[in-house]
Amino acid sequence: MFQVQFEETEEAKELLSTLTKTMSSSLFMDGIEILHNDKTVSIRYPNEGYEDCLHLFKNSLKAFIIGYKKEKWFEKLLEQQYYYDEAEERHQILSILHSILEGEREDIELLPYIDENEILEEILQEFLCQQPSFFFESFEMFRLKSYFEHLMKYLDVAIDEYKMEQEYQAFVHMLRDFLKGRESKYKKIFLVDQDGFQFFIEGGRQLKRSELAKIIDRKLVTNHPIYIDSVTIAPLISIAPEEVQVFTDNIEQGMVVTLKNIFEEKLTVYPLKSYPYQEQVNH
């Protein structure tokens, strides 16, 4: 018989639910019986059913740790150690953390992808063969310590990413506020992605760099400590156009994304070849 005892009834119920789901989808459950009370979950197997029961119990514990326990552990850590009191903040950080752990953030190369399932498989295989009956809190403290320490590296990266995203959003909002009520120097601006973004006005006349430098509102640069790109963002914000048309073949680049976030519905992106005054673009 395998048995695990918890300090919290809620955790015992969660493992029981996970175990029941795992068992219902398993083909190898003849003679296997689940027993439980408030804080204890047990699984009994026939003489020939040890391997099937071990497999079932191990998979249930992995799902419980990854899908439930890890989440609670990180929630507590973010609130008590990192002082993120707002549930929404913790939710956003955990969302970033999950995307990193699942290998969805290719832009983050600080840490390699890890297979949590594989790590826990190794820990549980050895442990359950030695101790089929145990207190989960002791197991968590001693056997899962290295697992959680490893995940801490990813949590730190997720927090850093969250902070940078918050700073970025503050940067975008500051520029939107700066735009409000400004008089447009040119109603429409064409940005052509050719050796950097080149500025054009209606009729196809190019605004040279020297002209753009004179247009930049110095308050934008001096009154805000956040770094503002002086080649594209600062002149465009200073012009405050009512419409921006961007011509590029790289719509995912950071500058285009930022400009879309600042100008929102005022900005439209087109393929580079569709710019109507191609002959006037510097090559």
Coordinates of N, CA and C in Angstrom, one line a residue, residues 84 89 92-93 96 100 105 107-110 154-173 226-227 258 261:
Y84 N 4.6 41.0 -3.0 CA 3.6 41.3 -4.0 C 2.2 41.0 -3.4
E89 N -1.0 41.1 -9.6 CA 0.5 41.1 -9.8 C 1.1 39.7 -9.8
Q92 N 0.2 37.8 -12.9 CA 1.0 38.2 -14.1 C 2.4 37.6 -14.0
I93 N 3.0 37.6 -12.9 CA 4.3 37.0 -12.7 C 4.3 35.5 -12.9
I96 N 4.0 34.7 -16.6 CA 5.3 34.8 -17.3 C 6.2 33.6 -16.9
I100 N 7.9 30.7 -19.4 CA 9.3 30.4 -19.5 C 9.5 28.9 -19.3
R105 N 9.0 31.4 -24.3 CA 9.6 32.7 -24.3 C 11.0 32.6 -24.9
D107 N 12.6 34.8 -26.4 CA 13.4 36.0 -26.2 C 14.2 35.9 -24.9
I108 N 13.9 35.0 -24.1 CA 14.6 34.8 -22.8 C 15.6 33.7 -22.9
E109 N 16.9 34.0 -23.0 CA 17.9 32.9 -23.2 C 18.8 32.7 -22.0
L110 N 18.4 33.3 -20.8 CA 19.2 33.2 -19.6 C 19.2 31.8 -19.1
Y154 N 14.1 30.5 -12.2 CA 13.1 30.9 -13.2 C 12.2 31.9 -12.6
L155 N 11.8 31.8 -11.3 CA 11.0 32.8 -10.7 C 11.7 34.2 -10.7
D156 N 13.0 34.2 -10.4 CA 13.7 35.5 -10.4 C 13.7 36.1 -11.8
V157 N 13.9 35.3 -12.8 CA 13.8 35.8 -14.2 C 12.4 36.3 -14.5
A158 N 11.4 35.6 -14.1 CA 10.0 36.0 -14.3 C 9.7 37.4 -13.7
I159 N 10.2 37.5 -12.4 CA 10.0 38.8 -11.7 C 10.7 39.9 -12.5
D160 N 11.9 39.7 -12.9 CA 12.7 40.7 -13.7 C 11.9 41.1 -15.0
E161 N 11.4 40.1 -15.7 CA 10.6 40.3 -16.9 C 9.3 41.1 -16.6
Y162 N 8.7 40.8 -15.5 CA 7.5 41.5 -15.1 C 7.8 43.0 -14.8
K163 N 8.9 43.2 -14.1 CA 9.3 44.6 -13.8 C 9.6 45.4 -15.1
M164 N 10.3 44.7 -16.0 CA 10.6 45.4 -17.3 C 9.4 45.7 -18.1
E165 N 8.4 44.8 -18.1 CA 7.1 45.0 -18.8 C 6.4 46.1 -18.1
Q166 N 6.4 46.2 -16.8 CA 5.8 47.3 -16.1 C 6.4 48.7 -16.5
E167 N 7.7 48.7 -16.5 CA 8.4 49.9 -16.9 C 8.1 50.3 -18.4
Y168 N 8.0 49.3 -19.2 CA 7.7 49.5 -20.6 C 6.3 50.1 -20.8
Q169 N 5.3 49.6 -20.0 CA 3.9 50.1 -20.0 C 3.9 51.5 -19.5
A170 N 4.7 51.8 -18.5 CA 4.7 53.2 -18.0 C 5.3 54.1 -19.0
F171 N 6.3 53.6 -19.7 CA 7.0 54.4 -20.8 C 5.9 54.7 -21.9
V172 N 5.2 53.7 -22.3 CA 4.2 53.9 -23.4 C 3.1 54.9 -22.9
H173 N 2.6 54.7 -21.7 CA 1.6 55.6 -21.2 C 2.1 57.1 -21.1
I226 N 13.3 58.4 -18.5 CA 13.3 57.1 -19.3 C 13.9 57.5 -20.6
Y227 N 14.8 56.6 -21.1 CA 15.4 56.8 -22.4 C 14.4 56.8 -23.5
T258 N 6.3 49.0 -30.5 CA 6.2 50.1 -29.6 C 5.4 51.3 -30.2
N261 N 1.8 50.5 -30.0 CA 1.3 50.7 -28.7 C 1.1 52.2 -28.3

